[in-house]
mmCIF file of C-alpha atoms in Angstrom:
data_model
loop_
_atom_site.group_PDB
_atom_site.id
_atom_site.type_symbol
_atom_site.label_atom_id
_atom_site.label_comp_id
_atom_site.label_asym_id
_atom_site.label_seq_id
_atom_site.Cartn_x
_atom_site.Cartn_y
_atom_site.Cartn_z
ATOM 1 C CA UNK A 29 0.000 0.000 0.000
ATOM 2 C CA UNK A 30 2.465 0.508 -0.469
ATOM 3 C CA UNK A 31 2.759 2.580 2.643
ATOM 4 C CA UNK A 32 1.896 1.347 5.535
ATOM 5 C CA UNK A 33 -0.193 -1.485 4.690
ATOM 6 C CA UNK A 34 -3.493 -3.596 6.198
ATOM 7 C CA UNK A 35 -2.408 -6.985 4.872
ATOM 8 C CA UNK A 36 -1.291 -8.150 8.714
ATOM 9 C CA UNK A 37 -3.856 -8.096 10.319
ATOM 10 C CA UNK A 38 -5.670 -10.716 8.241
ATOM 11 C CA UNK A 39 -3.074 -13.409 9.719
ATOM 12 C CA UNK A 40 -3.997 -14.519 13.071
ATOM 13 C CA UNK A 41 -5.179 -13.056 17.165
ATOM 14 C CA UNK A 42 -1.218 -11.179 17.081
ATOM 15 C CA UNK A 43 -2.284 -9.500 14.315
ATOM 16 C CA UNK A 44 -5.082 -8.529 14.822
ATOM 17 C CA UNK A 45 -4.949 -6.957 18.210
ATOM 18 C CA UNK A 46 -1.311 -6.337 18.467
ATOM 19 C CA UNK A 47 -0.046 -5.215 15.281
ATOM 20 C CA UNK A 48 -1.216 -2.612 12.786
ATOM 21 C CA UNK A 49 -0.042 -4.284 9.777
ATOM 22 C CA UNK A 50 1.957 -7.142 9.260
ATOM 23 C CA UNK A 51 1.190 -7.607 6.053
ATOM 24 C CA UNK A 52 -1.315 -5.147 3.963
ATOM 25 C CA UNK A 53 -0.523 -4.286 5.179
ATOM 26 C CA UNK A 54 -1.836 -4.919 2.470
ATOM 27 C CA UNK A 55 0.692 -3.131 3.601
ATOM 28 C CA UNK A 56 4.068 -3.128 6.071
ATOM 29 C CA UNK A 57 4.451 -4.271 9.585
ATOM 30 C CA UNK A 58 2.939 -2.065 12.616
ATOM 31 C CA UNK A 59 2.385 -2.455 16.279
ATOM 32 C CA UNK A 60 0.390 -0.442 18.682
ATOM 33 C CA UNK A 61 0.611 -1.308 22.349
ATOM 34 C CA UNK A 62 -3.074 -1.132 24.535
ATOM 35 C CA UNK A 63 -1.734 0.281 27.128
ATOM 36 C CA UNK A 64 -0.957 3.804 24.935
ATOM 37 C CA UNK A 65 -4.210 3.555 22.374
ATOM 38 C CA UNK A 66 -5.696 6.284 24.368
ATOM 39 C CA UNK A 67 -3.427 8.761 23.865
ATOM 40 C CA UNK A 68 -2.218 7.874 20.608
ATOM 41 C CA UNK A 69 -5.680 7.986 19.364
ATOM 42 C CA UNK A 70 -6.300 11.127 21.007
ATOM 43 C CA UNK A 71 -3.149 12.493 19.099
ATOM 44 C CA UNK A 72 -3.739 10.719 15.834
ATOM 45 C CA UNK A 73 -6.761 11.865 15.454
ATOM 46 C CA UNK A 74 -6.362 15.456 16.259
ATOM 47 C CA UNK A 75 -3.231 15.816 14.739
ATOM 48 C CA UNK A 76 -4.961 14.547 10.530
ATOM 49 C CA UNK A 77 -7.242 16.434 8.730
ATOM 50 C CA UNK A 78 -7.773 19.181 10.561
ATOM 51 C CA UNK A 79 -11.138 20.457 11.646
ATOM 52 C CA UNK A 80 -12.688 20.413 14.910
ATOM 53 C CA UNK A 81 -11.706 18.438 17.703
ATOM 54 C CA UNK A 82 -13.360 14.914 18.228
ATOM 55 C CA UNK A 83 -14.997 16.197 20.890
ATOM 56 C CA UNK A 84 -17.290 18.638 18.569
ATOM 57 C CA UNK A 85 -17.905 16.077 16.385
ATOM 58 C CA UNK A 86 -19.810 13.228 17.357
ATOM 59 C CA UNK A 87 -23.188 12.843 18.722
ATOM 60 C CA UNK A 88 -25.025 15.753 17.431
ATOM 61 C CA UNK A 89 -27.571 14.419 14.617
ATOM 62 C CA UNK A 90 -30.490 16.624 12.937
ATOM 63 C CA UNK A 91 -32.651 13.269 11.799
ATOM 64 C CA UNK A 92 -31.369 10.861 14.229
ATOM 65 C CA UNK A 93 -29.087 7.827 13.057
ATOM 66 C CA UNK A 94 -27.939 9.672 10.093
ATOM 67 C CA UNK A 95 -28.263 13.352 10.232
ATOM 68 C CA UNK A 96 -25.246 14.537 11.663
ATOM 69 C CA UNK A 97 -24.336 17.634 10.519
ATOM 70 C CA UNK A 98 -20.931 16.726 9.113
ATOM 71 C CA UNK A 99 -19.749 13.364 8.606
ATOM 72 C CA UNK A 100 -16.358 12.501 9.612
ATOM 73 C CA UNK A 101 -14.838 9.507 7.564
ATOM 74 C CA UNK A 102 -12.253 7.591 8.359
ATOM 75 C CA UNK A 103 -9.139 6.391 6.494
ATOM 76 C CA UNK A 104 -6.206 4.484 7.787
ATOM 77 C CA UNK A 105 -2.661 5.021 6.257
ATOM 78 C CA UNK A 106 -2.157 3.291 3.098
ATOM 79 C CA UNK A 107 -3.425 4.464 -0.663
ATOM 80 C CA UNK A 108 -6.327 1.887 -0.907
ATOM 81 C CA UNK A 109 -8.188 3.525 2.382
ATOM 82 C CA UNK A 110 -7.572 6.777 1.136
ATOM 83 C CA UNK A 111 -8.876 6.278 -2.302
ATOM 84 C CA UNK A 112 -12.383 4.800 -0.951
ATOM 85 C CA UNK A 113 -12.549 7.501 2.286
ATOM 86 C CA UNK A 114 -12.290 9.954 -1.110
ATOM 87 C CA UNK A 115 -15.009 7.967 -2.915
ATOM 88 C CA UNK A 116 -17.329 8.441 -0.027
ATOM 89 C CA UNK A 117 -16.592 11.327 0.893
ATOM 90 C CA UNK A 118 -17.580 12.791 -2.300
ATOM 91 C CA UNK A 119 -20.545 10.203 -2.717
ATOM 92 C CA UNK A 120 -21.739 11.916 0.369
ATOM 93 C CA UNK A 121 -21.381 15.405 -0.433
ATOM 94 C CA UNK A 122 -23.259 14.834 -3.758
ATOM 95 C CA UNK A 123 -26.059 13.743 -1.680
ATOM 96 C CA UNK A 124 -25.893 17.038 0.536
ATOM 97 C CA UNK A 125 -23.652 15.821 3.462
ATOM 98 C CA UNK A 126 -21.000 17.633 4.891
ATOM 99 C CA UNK A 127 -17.831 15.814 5.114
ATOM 100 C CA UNK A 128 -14.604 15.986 6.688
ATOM 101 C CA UNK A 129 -11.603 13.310 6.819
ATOM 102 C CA UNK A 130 -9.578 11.641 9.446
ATOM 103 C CA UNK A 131 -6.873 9.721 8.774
ATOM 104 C CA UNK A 132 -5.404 7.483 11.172
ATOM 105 C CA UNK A 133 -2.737 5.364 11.463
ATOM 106 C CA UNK A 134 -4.678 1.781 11.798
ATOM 107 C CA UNK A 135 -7.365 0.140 12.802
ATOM 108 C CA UNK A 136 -6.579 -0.276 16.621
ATOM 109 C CA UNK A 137 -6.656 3.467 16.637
ATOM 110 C CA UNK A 138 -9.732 4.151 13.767
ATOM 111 C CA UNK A 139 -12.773 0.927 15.380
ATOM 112 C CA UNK A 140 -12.444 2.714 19.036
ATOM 113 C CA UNK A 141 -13.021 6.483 17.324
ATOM 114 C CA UNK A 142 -15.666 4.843 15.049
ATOM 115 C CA UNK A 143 -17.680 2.992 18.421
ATOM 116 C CA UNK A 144 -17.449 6.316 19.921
ATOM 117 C CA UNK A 145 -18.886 8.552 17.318
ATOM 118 C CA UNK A 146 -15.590 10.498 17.017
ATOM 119 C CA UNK A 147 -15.465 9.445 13.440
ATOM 120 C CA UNK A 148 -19.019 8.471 11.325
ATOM 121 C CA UNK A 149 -17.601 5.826 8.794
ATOM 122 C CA UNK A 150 -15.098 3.805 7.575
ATOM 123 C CA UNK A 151 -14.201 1.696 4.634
ATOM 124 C CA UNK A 152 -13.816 -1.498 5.642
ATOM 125 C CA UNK A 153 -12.721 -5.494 4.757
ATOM 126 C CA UNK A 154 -15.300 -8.277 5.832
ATOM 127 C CA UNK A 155 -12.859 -11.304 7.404
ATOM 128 C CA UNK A 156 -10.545 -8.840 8.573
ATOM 129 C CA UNK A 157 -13.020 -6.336 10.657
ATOM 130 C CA UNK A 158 -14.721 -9.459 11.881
ATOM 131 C CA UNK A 159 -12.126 -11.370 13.226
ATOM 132 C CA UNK A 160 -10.733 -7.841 14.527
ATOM 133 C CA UNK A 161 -13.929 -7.468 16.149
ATOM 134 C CA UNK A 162 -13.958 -11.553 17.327
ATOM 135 C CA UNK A 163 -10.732 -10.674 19.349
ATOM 136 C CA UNK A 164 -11.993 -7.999 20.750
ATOM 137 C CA UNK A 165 -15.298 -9.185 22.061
ATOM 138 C CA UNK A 166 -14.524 -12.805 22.675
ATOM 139 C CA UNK A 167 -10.836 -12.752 23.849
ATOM 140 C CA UNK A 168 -7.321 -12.654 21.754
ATOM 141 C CA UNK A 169 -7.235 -16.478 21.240
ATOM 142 C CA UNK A 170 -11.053 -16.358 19.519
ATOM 143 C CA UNK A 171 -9.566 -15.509 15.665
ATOM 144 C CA UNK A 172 -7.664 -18.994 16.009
ATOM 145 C CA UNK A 173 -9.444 -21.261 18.289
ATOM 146 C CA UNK A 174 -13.269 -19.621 16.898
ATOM 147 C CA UNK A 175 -12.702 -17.908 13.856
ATOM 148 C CA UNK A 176 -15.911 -16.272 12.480
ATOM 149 C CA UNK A 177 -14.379 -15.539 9.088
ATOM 150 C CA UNK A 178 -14.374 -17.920 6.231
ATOM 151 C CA UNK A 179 -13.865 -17.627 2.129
ATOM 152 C CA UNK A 180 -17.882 -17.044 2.264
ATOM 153 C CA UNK A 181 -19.073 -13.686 2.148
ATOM 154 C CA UNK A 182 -22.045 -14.216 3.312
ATOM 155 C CA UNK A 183 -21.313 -15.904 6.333
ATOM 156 C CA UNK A 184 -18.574 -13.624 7.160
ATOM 157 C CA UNK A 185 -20.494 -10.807 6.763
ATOM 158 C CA UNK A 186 -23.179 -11.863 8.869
ATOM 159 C CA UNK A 187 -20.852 -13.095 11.498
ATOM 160 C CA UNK A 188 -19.615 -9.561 11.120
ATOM 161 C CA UNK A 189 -22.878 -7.794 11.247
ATOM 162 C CA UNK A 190 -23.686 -9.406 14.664
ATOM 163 C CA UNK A 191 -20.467 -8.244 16.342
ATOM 164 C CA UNK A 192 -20.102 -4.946 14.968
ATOM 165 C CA UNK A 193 -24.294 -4.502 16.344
ATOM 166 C CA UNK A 194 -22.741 -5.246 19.755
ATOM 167 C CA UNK A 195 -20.497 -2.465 19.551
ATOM 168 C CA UNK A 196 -22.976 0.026 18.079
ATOM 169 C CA UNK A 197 -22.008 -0.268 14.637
ATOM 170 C CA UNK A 198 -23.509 -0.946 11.268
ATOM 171 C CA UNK A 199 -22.414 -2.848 8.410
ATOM 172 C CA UNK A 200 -23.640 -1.507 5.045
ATOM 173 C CA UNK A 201 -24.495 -3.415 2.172
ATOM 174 C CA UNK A 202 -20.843 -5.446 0.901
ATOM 175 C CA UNK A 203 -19.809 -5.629 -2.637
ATOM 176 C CA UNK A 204 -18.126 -7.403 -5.273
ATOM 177 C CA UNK A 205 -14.388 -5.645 -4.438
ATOM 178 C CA UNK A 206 -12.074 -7.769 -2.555
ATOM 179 C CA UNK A 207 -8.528 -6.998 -1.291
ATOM 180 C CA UNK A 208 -7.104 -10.549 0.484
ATOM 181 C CA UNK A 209 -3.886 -12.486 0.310
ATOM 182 C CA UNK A 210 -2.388 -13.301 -3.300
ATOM 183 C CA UNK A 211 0.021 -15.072 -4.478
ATOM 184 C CA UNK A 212 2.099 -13.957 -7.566
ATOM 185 C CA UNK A 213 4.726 -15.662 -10.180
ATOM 186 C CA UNK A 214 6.287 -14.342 -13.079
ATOM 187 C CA UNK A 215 4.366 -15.127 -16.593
ATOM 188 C CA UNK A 216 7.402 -16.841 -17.857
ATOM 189 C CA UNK A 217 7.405 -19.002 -14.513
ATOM 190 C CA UNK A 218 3.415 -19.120 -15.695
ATOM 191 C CA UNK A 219 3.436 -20.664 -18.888
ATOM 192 C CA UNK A 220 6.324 -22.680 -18.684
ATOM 193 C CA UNK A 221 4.579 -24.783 -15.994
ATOM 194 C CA UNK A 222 1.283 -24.219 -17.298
ATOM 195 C CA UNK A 223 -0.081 -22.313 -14.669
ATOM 196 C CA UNK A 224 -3.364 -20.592 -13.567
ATOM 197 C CA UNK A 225 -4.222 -21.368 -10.280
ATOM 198 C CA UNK A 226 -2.564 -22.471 -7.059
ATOM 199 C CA UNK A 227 -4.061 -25.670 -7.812
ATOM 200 C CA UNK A 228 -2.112 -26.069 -10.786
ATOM 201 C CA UNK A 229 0.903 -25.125 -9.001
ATOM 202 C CA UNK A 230 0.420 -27.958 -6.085
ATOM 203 C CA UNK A 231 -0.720 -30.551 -9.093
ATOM 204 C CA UNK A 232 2.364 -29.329 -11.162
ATOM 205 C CA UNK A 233 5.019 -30.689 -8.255
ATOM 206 C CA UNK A 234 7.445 -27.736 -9.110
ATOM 207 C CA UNK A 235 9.195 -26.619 -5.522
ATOM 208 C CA UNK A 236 9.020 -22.925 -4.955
ATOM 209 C CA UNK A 237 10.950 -20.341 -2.994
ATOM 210 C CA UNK A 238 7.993 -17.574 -1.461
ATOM 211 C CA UNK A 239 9.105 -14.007 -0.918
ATOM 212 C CA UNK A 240 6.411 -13.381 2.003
ATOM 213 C CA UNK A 241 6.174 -11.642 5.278
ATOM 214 C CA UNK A 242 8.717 -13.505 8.270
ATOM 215 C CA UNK A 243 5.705 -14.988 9.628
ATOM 216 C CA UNK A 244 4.327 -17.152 6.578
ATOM 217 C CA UNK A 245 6.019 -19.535 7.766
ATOM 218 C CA UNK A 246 3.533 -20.154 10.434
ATOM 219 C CA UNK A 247 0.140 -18.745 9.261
ATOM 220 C CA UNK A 248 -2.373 -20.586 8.246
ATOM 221 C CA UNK A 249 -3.354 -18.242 4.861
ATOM 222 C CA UNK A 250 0.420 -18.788 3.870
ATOM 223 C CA UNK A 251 3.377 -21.369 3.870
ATOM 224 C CA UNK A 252 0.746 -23.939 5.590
ATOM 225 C CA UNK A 253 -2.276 -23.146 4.358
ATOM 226 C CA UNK A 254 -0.392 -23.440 0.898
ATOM 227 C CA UNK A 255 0.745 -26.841 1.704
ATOM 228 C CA UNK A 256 -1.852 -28.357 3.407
ATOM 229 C CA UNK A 257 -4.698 -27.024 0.849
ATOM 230 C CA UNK A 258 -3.064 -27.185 -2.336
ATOM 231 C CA UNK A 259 0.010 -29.507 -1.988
ATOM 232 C CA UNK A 260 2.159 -26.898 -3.039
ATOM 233 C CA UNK A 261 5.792 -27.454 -1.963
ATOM 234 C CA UNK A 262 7.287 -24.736 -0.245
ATOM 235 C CA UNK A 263 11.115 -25.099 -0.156
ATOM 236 C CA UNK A 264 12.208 -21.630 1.473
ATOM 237 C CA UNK A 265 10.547 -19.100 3.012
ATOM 238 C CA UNK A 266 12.483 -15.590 2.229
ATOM 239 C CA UNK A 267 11.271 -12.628 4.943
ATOM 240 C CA UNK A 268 11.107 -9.851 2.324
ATOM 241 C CA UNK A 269 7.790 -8.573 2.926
ATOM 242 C CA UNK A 270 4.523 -8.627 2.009
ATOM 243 C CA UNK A 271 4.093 -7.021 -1.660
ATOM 244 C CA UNK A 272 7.452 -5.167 -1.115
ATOM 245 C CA UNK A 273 9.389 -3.648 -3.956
ATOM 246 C CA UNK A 274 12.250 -5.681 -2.811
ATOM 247 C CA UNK A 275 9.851 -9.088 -2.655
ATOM 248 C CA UNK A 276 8.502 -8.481 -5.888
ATOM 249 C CA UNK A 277 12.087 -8.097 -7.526
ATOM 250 C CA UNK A 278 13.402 -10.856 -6.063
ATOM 251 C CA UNK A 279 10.719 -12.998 -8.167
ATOM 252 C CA UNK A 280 11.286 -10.881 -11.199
ATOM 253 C CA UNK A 281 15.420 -11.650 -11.417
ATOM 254 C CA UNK A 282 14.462 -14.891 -10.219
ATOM 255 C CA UNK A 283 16.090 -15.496 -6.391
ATOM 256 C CA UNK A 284 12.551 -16.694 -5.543
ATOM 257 C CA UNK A 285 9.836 -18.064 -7.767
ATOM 258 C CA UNK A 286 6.650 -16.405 -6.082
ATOM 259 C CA UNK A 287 5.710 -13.532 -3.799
ATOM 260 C CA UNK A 288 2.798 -13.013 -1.594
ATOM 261 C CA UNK A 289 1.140 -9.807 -2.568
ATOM 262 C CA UNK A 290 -2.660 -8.933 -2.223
ATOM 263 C CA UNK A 291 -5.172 -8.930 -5.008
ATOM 264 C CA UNK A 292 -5.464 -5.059 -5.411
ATOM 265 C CA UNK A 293 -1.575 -4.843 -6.000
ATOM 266 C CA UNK A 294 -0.912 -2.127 -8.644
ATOM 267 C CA UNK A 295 2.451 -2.991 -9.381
ATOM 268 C CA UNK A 296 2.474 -6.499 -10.131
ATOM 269 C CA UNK A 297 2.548 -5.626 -14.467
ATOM 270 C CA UNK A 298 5.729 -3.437 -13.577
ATOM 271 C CA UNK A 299 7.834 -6.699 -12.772
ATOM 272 C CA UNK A 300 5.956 -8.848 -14.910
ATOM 273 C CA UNK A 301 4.219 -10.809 -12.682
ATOM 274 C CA UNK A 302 0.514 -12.570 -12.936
ATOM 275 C CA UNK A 303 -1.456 -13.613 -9.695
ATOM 276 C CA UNK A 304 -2.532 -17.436 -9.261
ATOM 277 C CA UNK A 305 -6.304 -18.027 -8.785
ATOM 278 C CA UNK A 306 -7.238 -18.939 -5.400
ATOM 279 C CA UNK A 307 -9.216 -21.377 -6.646
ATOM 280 C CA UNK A 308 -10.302 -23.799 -3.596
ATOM 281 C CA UNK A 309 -10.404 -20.295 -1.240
ATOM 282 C CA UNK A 310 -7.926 -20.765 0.887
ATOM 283 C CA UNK A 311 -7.799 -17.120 1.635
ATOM 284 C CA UNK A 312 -10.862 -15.302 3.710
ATOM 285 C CA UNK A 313 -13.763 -12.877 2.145
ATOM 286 C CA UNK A 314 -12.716 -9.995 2.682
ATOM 287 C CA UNK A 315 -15.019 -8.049 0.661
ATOM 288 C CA UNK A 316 -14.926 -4.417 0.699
ATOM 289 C CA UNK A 317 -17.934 -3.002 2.525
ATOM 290 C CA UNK A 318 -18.623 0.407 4.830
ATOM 291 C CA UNK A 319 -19.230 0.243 8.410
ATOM 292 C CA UNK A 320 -20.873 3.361 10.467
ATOM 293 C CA UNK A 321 -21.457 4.074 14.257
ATOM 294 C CA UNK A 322 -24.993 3.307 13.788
ATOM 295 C CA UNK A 323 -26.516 6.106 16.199
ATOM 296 C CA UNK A 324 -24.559 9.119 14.430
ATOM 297 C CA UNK A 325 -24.670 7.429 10.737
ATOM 298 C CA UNK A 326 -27.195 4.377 10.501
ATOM 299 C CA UNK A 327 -29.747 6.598 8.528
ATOM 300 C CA UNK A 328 -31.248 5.064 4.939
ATOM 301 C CA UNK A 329 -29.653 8.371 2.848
ATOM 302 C CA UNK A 330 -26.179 7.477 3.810
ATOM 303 C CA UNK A 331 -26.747 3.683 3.205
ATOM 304 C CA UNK A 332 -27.661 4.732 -0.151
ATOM 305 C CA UNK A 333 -25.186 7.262 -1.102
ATOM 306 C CA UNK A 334 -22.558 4.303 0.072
ATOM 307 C CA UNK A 335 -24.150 1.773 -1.424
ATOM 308 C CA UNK A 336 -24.240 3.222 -4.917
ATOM 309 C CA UNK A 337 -20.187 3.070 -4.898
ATOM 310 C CA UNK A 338 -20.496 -0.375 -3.432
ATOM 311 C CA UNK A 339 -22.476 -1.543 -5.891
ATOM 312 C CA UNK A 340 -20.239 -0.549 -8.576
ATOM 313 C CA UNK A 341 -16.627 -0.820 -7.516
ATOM 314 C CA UNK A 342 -14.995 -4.251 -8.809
ATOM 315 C CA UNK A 343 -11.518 -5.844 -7.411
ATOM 316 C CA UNK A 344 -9.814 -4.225 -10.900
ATOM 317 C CA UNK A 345 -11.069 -0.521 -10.345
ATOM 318 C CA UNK A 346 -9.145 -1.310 -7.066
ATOM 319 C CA UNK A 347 -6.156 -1.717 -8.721
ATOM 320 C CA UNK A 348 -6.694 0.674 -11.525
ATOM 321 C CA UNK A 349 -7.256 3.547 -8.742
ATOM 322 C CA UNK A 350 -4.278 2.124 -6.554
ATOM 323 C CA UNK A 351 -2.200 2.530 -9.449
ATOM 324 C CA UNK A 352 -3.069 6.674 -10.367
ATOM 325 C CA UNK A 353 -2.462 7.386 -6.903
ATOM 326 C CA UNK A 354 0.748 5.185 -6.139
ATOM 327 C CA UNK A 355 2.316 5.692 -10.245
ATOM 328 C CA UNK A 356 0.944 8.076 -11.482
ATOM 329 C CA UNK A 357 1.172 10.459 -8.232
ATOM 330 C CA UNK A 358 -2.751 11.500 -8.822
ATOM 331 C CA UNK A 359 -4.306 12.730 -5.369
ATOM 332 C CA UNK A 360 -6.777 10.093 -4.040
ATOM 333 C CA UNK A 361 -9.841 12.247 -4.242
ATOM 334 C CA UNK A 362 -9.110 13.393 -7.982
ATOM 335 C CA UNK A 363 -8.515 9.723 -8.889
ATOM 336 C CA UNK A 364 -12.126 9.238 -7.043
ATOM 337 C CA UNK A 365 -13.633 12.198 -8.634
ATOM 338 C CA UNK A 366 -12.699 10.760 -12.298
ATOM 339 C CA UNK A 367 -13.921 7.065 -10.946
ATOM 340 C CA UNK A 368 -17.140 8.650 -9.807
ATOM 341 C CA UNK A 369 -18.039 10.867 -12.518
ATOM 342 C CA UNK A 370 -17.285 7.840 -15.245
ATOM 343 C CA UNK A 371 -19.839 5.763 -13.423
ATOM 344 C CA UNK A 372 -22.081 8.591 -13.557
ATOM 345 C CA UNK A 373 -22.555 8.566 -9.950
ATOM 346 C CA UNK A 374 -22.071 12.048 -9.082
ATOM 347 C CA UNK A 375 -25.841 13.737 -9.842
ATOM 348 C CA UNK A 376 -24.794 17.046 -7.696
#
């Protein structure tokens, strides 16, 4: 993200609760200690985007679960949450919504400002927010001894739903977008072995070296969750990162022969690289969907404003709106100004 990423927290409880992003972390490795959330959130959230304090804005609403004067979305600190935190923003406005925006580092930091009204909405990813929410309502071992995420969306989502209602939030409507774990080879490595899926690489017997994150070696939606579902063989482990420049080279000049990435990479053309279907789900659904502190921002006009980007935005206009911002060096809310106005979704 390729700043600091989300990717981590997908892994497993220590990810979740005690690290911002190990991985997309979708996106670059991060860790936030309990004991100081307060006041970092307190600073973080002051310090971006300017505006009035947190204490001014929440609570105040004119209709009552979605009237608040001004909406404060969130966005955490990589390009993807800043390109849909623009989308909404200005999805919002064209339905006659004040906005502001707070970004903030990650997501131990954003869910406690969101349950508190401090910020209004966020864009969010199904398994990830749910497990996220599974530790934090059922204990830091639930995510691996009870995990309510799964590769079905549905489930996930309504596993989601019913945790994120005991914290006074909302889950809007989810869509067809979906940033998760991915796993990369070159095309030459590709069609040489006759690859398109992860399946084909397990049934293909080829021995691969996996530029990954340092702790693939023991989660489940990596090194063994590679093995064990698709038989792939996993020879070396190398701790370059999750999407990294560097990890991504390494499989381009050929030191290693794939790289875990995330399926809204930008980059992956660049070095000439293809993504391998996930093809019997290994990885979870994590959908892109918003979630809103359902006193301040659970009102049908907001659902609806949202919902018309939801409805819309696809895994590749992801990518394609990753890529303006992170190659081209377009600001995130002209890139979603251009998205929005294409899809004819700005009537303001």
């Amino acid at each position: 993200m390729l700043a600091p990423s989300r990717l981590s927290n997908r892994w497993t409880v220590k990810n979740v609760i005690g690290t911002s992003n190990g991985i997309r972390v979708r996106r670059s490795a991060r860790a936030v200690l309990a004991a100081g959330a307060a006041a970092l959130l307190a600073a973080g959230l002051t310090a971006c985007g300017g505006g009035d304090s947190l204490e001014d804005q929440g609570g105040t609403s004119e209709e009552g679960g979605g009237g608040s004067k001004s909406l404060v979305i969130g966005a955490a600190g990589f390009t993807e949450s800043k390109v849909l935190a623009s989308l909404y923003v200005q999805a919002l406005e064209d339905a006659g919504f004040e906005t502001s925006v707070k970004t903030v580092a990650n997501r131990e930091l954003y869910e406690p400002a969101l349950e508190k009204g401090q910020i209004d909405v966020v864009p969010e990813y199904a398994a990830t927010l749910a497990e996220f929410l599974n530790a934090k309502v059922n204990g830091s071992d639930a995510p691996a001894e009870d995990p309510v995420a799964s590769n079905d969306v549905k489930s996930t989502v309504a596993a989601l739903e019913k945790l994120a209602d005991e914290r006074g939030l909302k889950v809007l409507d989810v869509g067809e977008a979906v940033d998760q774990n991915a796993f990369a080879v070159t095309e030459e490595f590709a069609k040489k072995n006759d690859l398109e899926t992860l399946s084909d690489l397990g049934e293909s017997g080829v021995e691969v070296r996996l530029a990954a994150g340092d702790e693939c070696a023991e989660r489940p939606f990596c090194r063994p969750g590679l093995e064990k579902t698709y038989g792939i063989e996993v020879s070396e482990v190398d701790p370059k990162g999750v999407g990294t420049t560097q990890a991504k080279q390494s499989v381009k000049n050929g030191t290693n022969d794939m790289v875990l990435t995330t399926t809204t990479d930008a980059t992956l053309e660049d070095f000439g690289l293809v993504l391998l279907e996930d093809d019997e789900g290994l990885q979870n659904a994590d959908n892109v969907l918003p979630v809103v502190n359902a006193r301040d921002a659970g009102g049908e006009k907001i659902a609806a404003a949202l919902d018309r980007v939801t409805d819309v935005l696809t895994t590749q206009d992801l990518v394609d709106l990753n890529r303006q911002v992170d190659a081209e060096r377009r600001k995130p809310e002209d890139v979603a100004r251009a998205y929005l106005e294409e899809k004819g979704l700005l009537d303001g």
